Tab-separated table of C-alpha atoms and ligand atoms in Angstrom:
chain	number	residue	atom	x	y	z
U	2	MET	CA	-28.476	56.800	6.692
U	3	PHE	CA	-28.916	59.741	9.056
U	4	GLU	CA	-31.662	58.145	11.149
U	5	ARG	CA	-30.031	58.554	14.543
U	6	GLU	CA	-28.823	62.064	13.841
U	7	LEU	CA	-32.252	63.164	12.598
U	8	ALA	CA	-33.995	61.692	15.649
U	9	ALA	CA	-31.520	63.353	18.030
U	10	THR	CA	-31.830	66.733	16.302
U	11	ALA	CA	-35.632	66.641	16.301
U	12	ALA	CA	-35.722	65.656	19.977
U	13	ALA	CA	-33.324	68.491	20.886
U	14	MET	CA	-35.424	71.039	18.971
U	15	VAL	CA	-38.467	70.326	21.127
U	16	ALA	CA	-36.721	69.448	24.411
U	17	PRO	CA	-38.913	70.106	27.481
U	18	GLY	CA	-39.365	73.829	28.131
U	19	LYS	CA	-37.474	74.883	25.025
U	20	GLY	CA	-38.539	76.413	21.741
U	21	ILE	CA	-37.107	77.920	18.605
U	22	LEU	CA	-36.318	81.560	17.920
U	23	ALA	CA	-37.084	82.489	14.307
U	24	ILE	CA	-34.682	85.159	13.051
U	25	ASP	CA	-34.833	84.221	9.382
U	26	GLU	CA	-36.435	87.369	7.973
U	27	SER	CA	-35.623	87.881	4.298
U	28	GLY	CA	-33.946	91.118	3.188
U	29	ALA	CA	-37.314	92.710	2.415
U	30	THR	CA	-38.905	91.664	5.724
U	31	ILE	CA	-36.035	92.751	7.982
U	32	LYS	CA	-36.053	96.117	6.227
U	33	LYS	CA	-39.733	96.469	7.156
U	34	ARG	CA	-38.917	95.635	10.794
U	35	PHE	CA	-35.998	98.099	10.875
U	36	ASP	CA	-38.201	100.819	9.321
U	37	THR	CA	-40.394	100.673	12.452
U	38	ILE	CA	-37.418	101.754	14.612
U	39	GLY	CA	-35.840	104.089	12.039
U	40	VAL	CA	-32.745	101.956	11.438
U	41	GLU	CA	-31.265	101.546	7.992
U	42	SER	CA	-30.953	97.938	6.842
U	43	SER	CA	-27.318	97.258	5.911
U	44	THR	CA	-25.172	94.135	6.056
U	45	GLU	CA	-23.654	95.426	9.306
U	46	SER	CA	-26.890	96.584	10.980
U	47	ARG	CA	-28.469	93.205	10.226
U	48	ARG	CA	-25.365	91.445	11.618
U	49	ALA	CA	-25.387	93.571	14.769
U	50	TYR	CA	-29.090	92.915	15.365
U	51	ARG	CA	-28.760	89.149	14.852
U	52	ASP	CA	-25.664	89.217	17.077
U	53	LEU	CA	-27.651	90.607	19.993
U	54	LEU	CA	-30.380	87.983	19.489
U	55	ILE	CA	-27.959	85.059	19.304
U	56	THR	CA	-25.526	85.892	22.116
U	57	PRO	CA	-27.421	86.557	25.402
U	58	ASN	CA	-25.931	84.638	28.320
U	59	GLY	CA	-28.005	81.612	29.274
U	60	LEU	CA	-30.435	81.821	26.356
U	61	SER	CA	-30.111	78.070	25.753
U	62	GLN	CA	-32.074	77.474	28.935
U	63	TYR	CA	-35.187	78.446	26.945
U	64	ILE	CA	-34.133	78.319	23.295
U	65	SER	CA	-33.136	75.049	21.591
U	66	GLY	CA	-32.197	76.577	18.266
U	67	MET	CA	-32.645	79.446	15.863
U	68	ILE	CA	-33.727	79.650	12.246
U	69	LEU	CA	-31.282	81.815	10.322
U	70	TYR	CA	-31.396	83.450	6.919
U	71	ASP	CA	-28.724	82.568	4.323
U	72	GLU	CA	-26.834	85.811	4.954
U	73	THR	CA	-26.838	85.289	8.736
U	74	LEU	CA	-25.521	81.725	8.533
U	75	ARG	CA	-22.463	83.213	6.792
U	76	GLN	CA	-21.979	85.980	9.381
U	77	ALA	CA	-20.122	86.019	12.707
U	78	THR	CA	-20.216	87.602	16.181
U	79	ALA	CA	-18.362	90.860	16.837
U	80	ASP	CA	-15.390	88.683	17.922
U	81	GLY	CA	-15.410	86.859	14.603
U	82	VAL	CA	-16.948	83.548	15.732
U	83	PRO	CA	-19.324	82.268	13.017
U	84	PHE	CA	-22.881	82.413	14.404
U	85	ALA	CA	-23.491	78.685	13.827
U	86	GLU	CA	-20.301	77.839	15.724
U	87	PHE	CA	-21.197	80.195	18.571
U	88	MET	CA	-24.627	78.595	18.865
U	89	LYS	CA	-23.230	75.077	18.903
U	90	LYS	CA	-20.724	75.986	21.629
U	91	ASN	CA	-23.556	77.468	23.653
U	92	GLY	CA	-25.928	74.512	23.378
U	93	MET	CA	-28.198	75.703	20.567
U	94	LEU	CA	-28.833	74.324	17.087
U	95	ALA	CA	-28.573	76.357	13.910
U	96	GLY	CA	-31.386	76.142	11.375
U	97	ILE	CA	-31.754	77.674	7.943
U	98	LYS	CA	-34.703	78.990	5.944
U	99	VAL	CA	-34.339	77.389	2.518
U	100	ASP	CA	-37.446	78.468	0.602
U	101	SER	CA	-37.222	81.498	-1.646
U	102	GLY	CA	-40.583	82.968	-0.746
U	103	SER	CA	-44.150	82.695	-1.980
U	104	LYS	CA	-45.338	83.776	-5.424
U	105	GLU	CA	-48.796	84.031	-7.004
U	106	LEU	CA	-50.104	80.601	-7.922
U	107	ALA	CA	-50.995	80.437	-11.625
U	108	GLY	CA	-54.691	80.159	-12.313
U	109	ALA	CA	-55.641	80.714	-8.667
U	110	SER	CA	-56.410	84.344	-7.887
U	111	GLY	CA	-55.402	85.314	-4.325
U	112	GLU	CA	-53.471	82.125	-3.686
U	113	GLN	CA	-49.737	81.634	-3.390
U	114	VAL	CA	-47.220	78.858	-3.755
U	115	THR	CA	-43.742	78.722	-2.228
U	116	GLU	CA	-40.723	78.440	-4.506
U	117	GLY	CA	-37.184	77.192	-3.902
U	118	LEU	CA	-36.965	73.522	-4.900
U	119	ASP	CA	-34.575	74.006	-7.818
U	120	GLY	CA	-31.021	73.256	-6.691
U	121	LEU	CA	-32.191	72.566	-3.149
U	122	ARG	CA	-30.368	69.223	-2.874
U	123	GLU	CA	-27.028	70.945	-3.498
U	124	ARG	CA	-27.817	73.918	-1.241
U	125	LEU	CA	-28.676	71.577	1.639
U	126	VAL	CA	-25.270	69.917	1.381
U	127	GLU	CA	-23.621	73.332	1.657
U	128	TYR	CA	-25.845	74.420	4.564
U	129	LYS	CA	-24.958	71.268	6.453
U	130	LYS	CA	-21.255	72.068	6.014
U	131	LEU	CA	-21.930	75.572	7.312
U	132	GLY	CA	-23.380	74.040	10.498
U	133	ALA	CA	-27.150	73.857	9.907
U	134	SER	CA	-28.883	70.860	11.449
U	135	PHE	CA	-32.473	71.781	10.620
U	136	ALA	CA	-34.280	73.772	7.937
U	137	LYS	CA	-37.544	75.617	7.372
U	138	TRP	CA	-39.948	75.967	4.452
U	139	ARG	CA	-43.045	78.140	4.836
U	140	ALA	CA	-46.186	77.743	2.759
U	141	VAL	CA	-48.781	80.516	2.767
U	142	ILE	CA	-52.484	79.666	2.861
U	143	ASN	CA	-54.753	82.712	2.577
U	144	ILE	CA	-58.390	82.662	3.664
U	145	GLY	CA	-60.920	84.531	1.503
U	146	ALA	CA	-64.445	84.121	0.161
U	147	ASP	CA	-63.558	81.263	-2.215
U	148	ILE	CA	-60.048	80.425	-1.116
U	149	PRO	CA	-58.083	78.357	-0.388
U	150	SER	CA	-58.970	75.979	-3.222
U	151	SER	CA	-58.079	72.297	-3.046
U	152	TYR	CA	-55.641	73.029	-5.862
U	153	GLY	CA	-53.865	75.719	-3.827
U	154	ILE	CA	-53.620	73.520	-0.757
U	155	ALA	CA	-52.373	70.552	-2.798
U	156	ALA	CA	-49.695	72.591	-4.614
U	157	ASN	CA	-48.305	73.838	-1.297
U	158	ALA	CA	-48.486	70.438	0.393
U	159	HIS	CA	-46.654	68.869	-2.549
U	160	ALA	CA	-43.815	71.405	-2.361
U	161	LEU	CA	-43.525	71.062	1.431
U	162	ALA	CA	-43.220	67.291	1.146
U	163	ARG	CA	-40.637	67.490	-1.661
U	164	TYR	CA	-38.562	69.878	0.460
U	165	ALA	CA	-38.895	67.621	3.517
U	166	ALA	CA	-37.761	64.530	1.600
U	167	LEU	CA	-34.647	66.342	0.358
U	168	CYS	CA	-33.832	67.553	3.885
U	169	GLN	CA	-34.027	64.065	5.357
U	170	GLU	CA	-31.816	62.737	2.566
U	171	ALA	CA	-29.220	65.363	3.577
U	172	GLY	CA	-29.434	64.607	7.312
U	173	ILE	CA	-31.253	67.866	8.050
U	174	VAL	CA	-34.511	67.907	10.031
U	175	PRO	CA	-37.219	69.704	8.055
U	176	ILE	CA	-39.545	72.128	9.796
U	177	VAL	CA	-42.688	71.960	7.666
U	178	GLU	CA	-44.680	75.151	8.015
U	179	PRO	CA	-48.081	75.544	6.416
U	180	GLU	CA	-49.127	78.987	7.685
U	181	VAL	CA	-52.833	79.718	7.546
U	182	ILE	CA	-52.769	83.513	7.463
U	183	MET	CA	-54.645	85.490	10.140
U	184	ASP	CA	-55.530	88.432	7.883
U	185	GLY	CA	-59.234	88.694	7.074
U	186	SER	CA	-62.623	88.887	8.732
U	187	HIS	CA	-63.198	85.119	8.887
U	188	THR	CA	-64.389	83.387	12.050
U	189	ILE	CA	-62.395	80.905	14.131
U	190	GLU	CA	-64.670	78.145	12.746
U	191	ARG	CA	-63.575	78.992	9.211
U	192	CYS	CA	-59.932	79.004	10.319
U	193	TYR	CA	-60.452	75.582	11.890
U	194	ASP	CA	-61.885	74.228	8.659
U	195	VAL	CA	-59.058	75.565	6.488
U	196	THR	CA	-56.353	74.442	8.943
U	197	GLU	CA	-57.805	70.937	9.125
U	198	ARG	CA	-57.978	70.609	5.326
U	199	THR	CA	-54.424	71.942	5.021
U	200	LEU	CA	-52.951	69.551	7.584
U	201	HIS	CA	-54.759	66.532	6.099
U	202	ALA	CA	-53.380	67.380	2.658
U	203	LEU	CA	-49.916	67.998	4.081
U	204	PHE	CA	-49.625	64.650	5.850
U	205	GLU	CA	-51.060	62.851	2.823
U	206	ALA	CA	-48.328	64.395	0.644
U	207	ILE	CA	-45.724	63.579	3.293
U	208	TYR	CA	-46.857	59.946	3.247
U	209	ALA	CA	-46.987	59.773	-0.555
U	210	GLN	CA	-43.453	61.146	-0.836
U	211	ARG	CA	-41.978	58.758	1.726
U	212	VAL	CA	-41.047	61.424	4.232
U	213	ARG	CA	-40.574	59.964	7.703
U	214	THR	CA	-42.943	61.605	10.139
U	215	GLU	CA	-40.644	60.813	13.083
U	216	HIS	CA	-37.899	62.965	11.572
U	217	LEU	CA	-39.681	66.277	11.028
U	218	VAL	CA	-41.080	69.078	13.154
U	219	LEU	CA	-44.418	70.676	12.289
U	220	LYS	CA	-44.605	74.446	12.547
U	221	ALA	CA	-48.297	75.220	12.783
U	222	SER	CA	-50.441	78.307	12.898
U	223	MET	CA	-53.005	78.448	15.686
U	224	VAL	CA	-56.721	78.099	15.000
U	225	ILE	CA	-57.747	81.666	15.639
U	226	SER	CA	-60.266	84.361	14.599
U	227	GLY	CA	-59.351	86.454	11.549
U	228	LYS	CA	-57.608	89.690	12.547
U	229	SER	CA	-60.590	91.820	11.521
U	230	CYS	CA	-63.342	89.416	12.602
U	231	ALA	CA	-65.860	91.273	14.797
U	232	THR	CA	-65.902	88.421	17.320
U	233	GLN	CA	-62.510	87.432	18.682
U	234	ALA	CA	-62.318	83.963	20.202
U	235	SER	CA	-61.055	83.746	23.788
U	236	VAL	CA	-57.693	82.303	24.798
U	237	GLN	CA	-59.376	79.070	25.896
U	238	GLU	CA	-61.354	78.783	22.646
U	239	VAL	CA	-58.200	79.202	20.575
U	240	ALA	CA	-56.371	76.614	22.689
U	241	ASP	CA	-59.223	74.083	22.471
U	242	ALA	CA	-59.804	74.500	18.721
U	243	THR	CA	-56.089	74.280	17.950
U	244	VAL	CA	-55.538	71.142	20.021
U	245	LEU	CA	-58.627	69.472	18.521
U	246	CYS	CA	-57.474	70.257	14.994
U	247	LEU	CA	-53.961	68.946	15.622
U	248	THR	CA	-55.060	65.736	17.334
U	249	ARG	CA	-57.328	65.003	14.363
U	250	THR	CA	-54.635	65.505	11.736
U	251	VAL	CA	-51.060	65.114	13.012
U	252	PRO	CA	-49.599	61.606	13.443
U	253	ALA	CA	-48.451	60.709	16.961
U	254	SER	CA	-45.049	59.800	15.510
U	255	VAL	CA	-44.228	63.481	14.862
U	256	PRO	CA	-41.614	64.445	17.522
U	257	GLY	CA	-43.047	67.881	18.201
U	258	ILE	CA	-45.159	70.804	17.071
U	259	VAL	CA	-44.022	74.415	17.333
U	260	PHE	CA	-46.202	77.435	16.650
U	261	LEU	CA	-45.576	80.593	14.671
U	262	SER	CA	-46.970	83.823	16.091
U	263	GLY	CA	-48.285	85.152	12.774
U	264	GLY	CA	-49.071	88.689	13.932
U	265	GLN	CA	-50.477	87.913	17.402
U	266	SER	CA	-49.221	90.199	20.158
U	267	ASP	CA	-46.311	88.720	22.080
U	268	GLU	CA	-48.270	88.252	25.305
U	269	LEU	CA	-51.285	86.681	23.590
U	270	ALA	CA	-49.093	84.205	21.687
U	271	THR	CA	-47.610	83.121	25.033
U	272	ALA	CA	-51.022	82.882	26.716
U	273	HIS	CA	-52.398	80.698	23.902
U	274	LEU	CA	-49.466	78.280	24.127
U	275	SER	CA	-49.758	78.076	27.905
U	276	ALA	CA	-53.501	77.340	27.721
U	277	MET	CA	-52.829	74.444	25.334
U	278	ASN	CA	-50.307	72.965	27.750
U	279	ALA	CA	-52.324	73.643	30.907
U	280	ASP	CA	-53.639	71.130	33.410
U	281	GLY	CA	-51.203	68.375	32.560
U	282	ALA	CA	-52.598	68.101	29.030
U	283	LYS	CA	-51.847	64.633	27.671
U	284	LEU	CA	-50.918	65.083	24.032
U	285	PRO	CA	-48.966	62.780	21.706
U	286	TRP	CA	-46.333	65.458	21.023
U	287	PRO	CA	-44.807	68.414	22.888
U	288	LEU	CA	-46.324	71.764	21.905
U	289	SER	CA	-43.772	74.555	21.854
U	290	PHE	CA	-42.974	77.800	20.068
U	291	SER	CA	-41.018	78.976	17.057
U	292	TYR	CA	-41.933	82.637	17.221
U	293	GLY	CA	-40.383	85.419	15.233
U	294	ARG	CA	-42.212	88.636	15.999
U	295	ALA	CA	-43.654	87.483	19.350
U	296	LEU	CA	-40.134	86.850	20.694
U	297	GLN	CA	-38.317	89.709	19.008
U	298	ALA	CA	-40.755	92.645	19.195
U	299	PRO	CA	-39.755	94.045	22.631
U	300	ALA	CA	-36.046	93.498	21.898
U	301	LEU	CA	-36.266	95.310	18.563
U	302	LYS	CA	-38.027	98.236	20.201
U	303	ALA	CA	-35.474	98.436	23.027
U	304	TRP	CA	-32.490	98.236	20.657
U	305	LYS	CA	-33.284	101.117	18.277
U	306	GLY	CA	-30.023	100.416	16.448
U	307	GLN	CA	-27.848	101.679	19.355
U	308	THR	CA	-24.988	99.692	20.842
U	309	ALA	CA	-25.773	101.293	24.208
U	310	ASN	CA	-29.180	99.534	24.165
U	311	VAL	CA	-27.924	96.007	23.485
U	312	ALA	CA	-28.124	94.929	27.146
U	313	ALA	CA	-31.716	96.193	27.471
U	314	ALA	CA	-32.700	94.473	24.222
U	315	GLN	CA	-31.188	91.190	25.364
U	316	LYS	CA	-32.998	91.457	28.673
U	317	ALA	CA	-36.283	91.922	26.823
U	318	LEU	CA	-35.588	88.877	24.648
U	319	MET	CA	-34.646	86.734	27.657
U	320	HIS	CA	-37.872	87.725	29.359
U	321	ARG	CA	-40.058	86.647	26.407
U	322	ALA	CA	-38.059	83.432	26.049
U	323	LYS	CA	-38.578	82.674	29.750
U	324	CYS	CA	-42.338	83.363	29.537
U	325	ASN	CA	-42.690	81.072	26.525
U	326	SER	CA	-40.644	78.383	28.222
U	327	ALA	CA	-43.085	78.529	31.141
U	328	ALA	CA	-45.934	78.280	28.600
U	329	CYS	CA	-44.501	74.966	27.377
U	330	PHE	CA	-45.404	73.621	30.841
U	331	GLY	CA	-48.723	75.481	31.008
U	332	LYS	CA	-47.182	77.629	33.747
U	333	TYR	CA	-47.267	81.115	32.218
U	334	SER	CA	-49.319	83.758	33.975
U	335	ALA	CA	-49.842	87.466	33.306
U	336	ALA	CA	-48.026	88.116	36.614
U	337	MET	CA	-44.780	87.005	34.958
U	338	GLU	CA	-44.942	90.111	32.770
U	339	LYS	CA	-44.349	92.296	35.814
U	340	GLU	CA	-40.999	90.659	36.546
U	341	VAL	CA	-39.165	92.858	34.025
U	342	ALA	CA	-41.061	96.079	34.657
S	27	13P	P1	-43.796	84.912	13.330
S	27	13P	O1	-43.792	84.260	14.680
S	27	13P	O2	-43.427	86.364	13.355
S	27	13P	O3	-45.052	84.615	12.559
S	27	13P	O4	-42.605	84.266	12.497
S	27	13P	C1	-42.395	82.919	12.569
S	27	13P	C2	-41.923	82.441	11.271
S	27	13P	O5	-40.848	81.926	11.165
S	27	13P	C3	-42.819	82.572	10.125
S	27	13P	O6	-42.327	81.817	9.080
């Protein structure tokens, strides 16, 4: 029913040189972020912060859309324009995080499963009315000595596919996000193995549940060394391993793949993306970004909760957005970082 609309939305999300800004932190997560700058998390401080991220002049040159949290989708700019309406007027799509977070998976110590399917069909109808044209669901895959199990991967893949099917039914493009977590001392080879198993299981579940691959966007984690692994893979190694893993598992019909930053530094996340897109790489899908922390970190630091710092914070955000846009063409270089200094 929504075929044309879904195709157009997905294409716009991964338009050349554009990526997605993730600002969908839950109440608990945004509080953690605000704690780092000594700002109290209140309805108004969260609104003011999201306002500065959504409204920079010309942001749509680099950003195709933003993933919002339920509260934010119902909030408005300082002038009273609902955020989703503001974004639409300024050439950006509004997205909505619809999962309700990950919980311990029964019978699987150390593993998690994402909740939020109950009532989702009805919530999606409301979100669409509020102006959302795409959604996000994040599954968490932890790496440890004996995990993830096939059971843990299958439970998460099943939920992701069920969510995606409901989104497509509602005319909303699903971002399917199986995040293989960076925490741990595992090697990049182990991360490759887990990511490959996860993506195979995901696309099998997507097929089994009649989700159309041409009407979804994959949000992937990069194949990368564990945060506390003694040997850290180079930028080129991460780029090569990630591209190999994706080409072996993701159907060519998928309109685009965007990456999460997952705790990488902002500059490293940009460098990895650029290396994957370097040298006229011929891939079946565009590779772009959907960073949260790696786009927001310098803006959050510059803001410090003060209205007087909004312009500086927006400048910092624009800079990261521009660098990541260049990375979509393989054209980012460390020299670009000096442009704002
Ligand atoms: P990070 O880029 O901070 O990992 O956030 C992206 C995101 O949306 C995770 O779900």
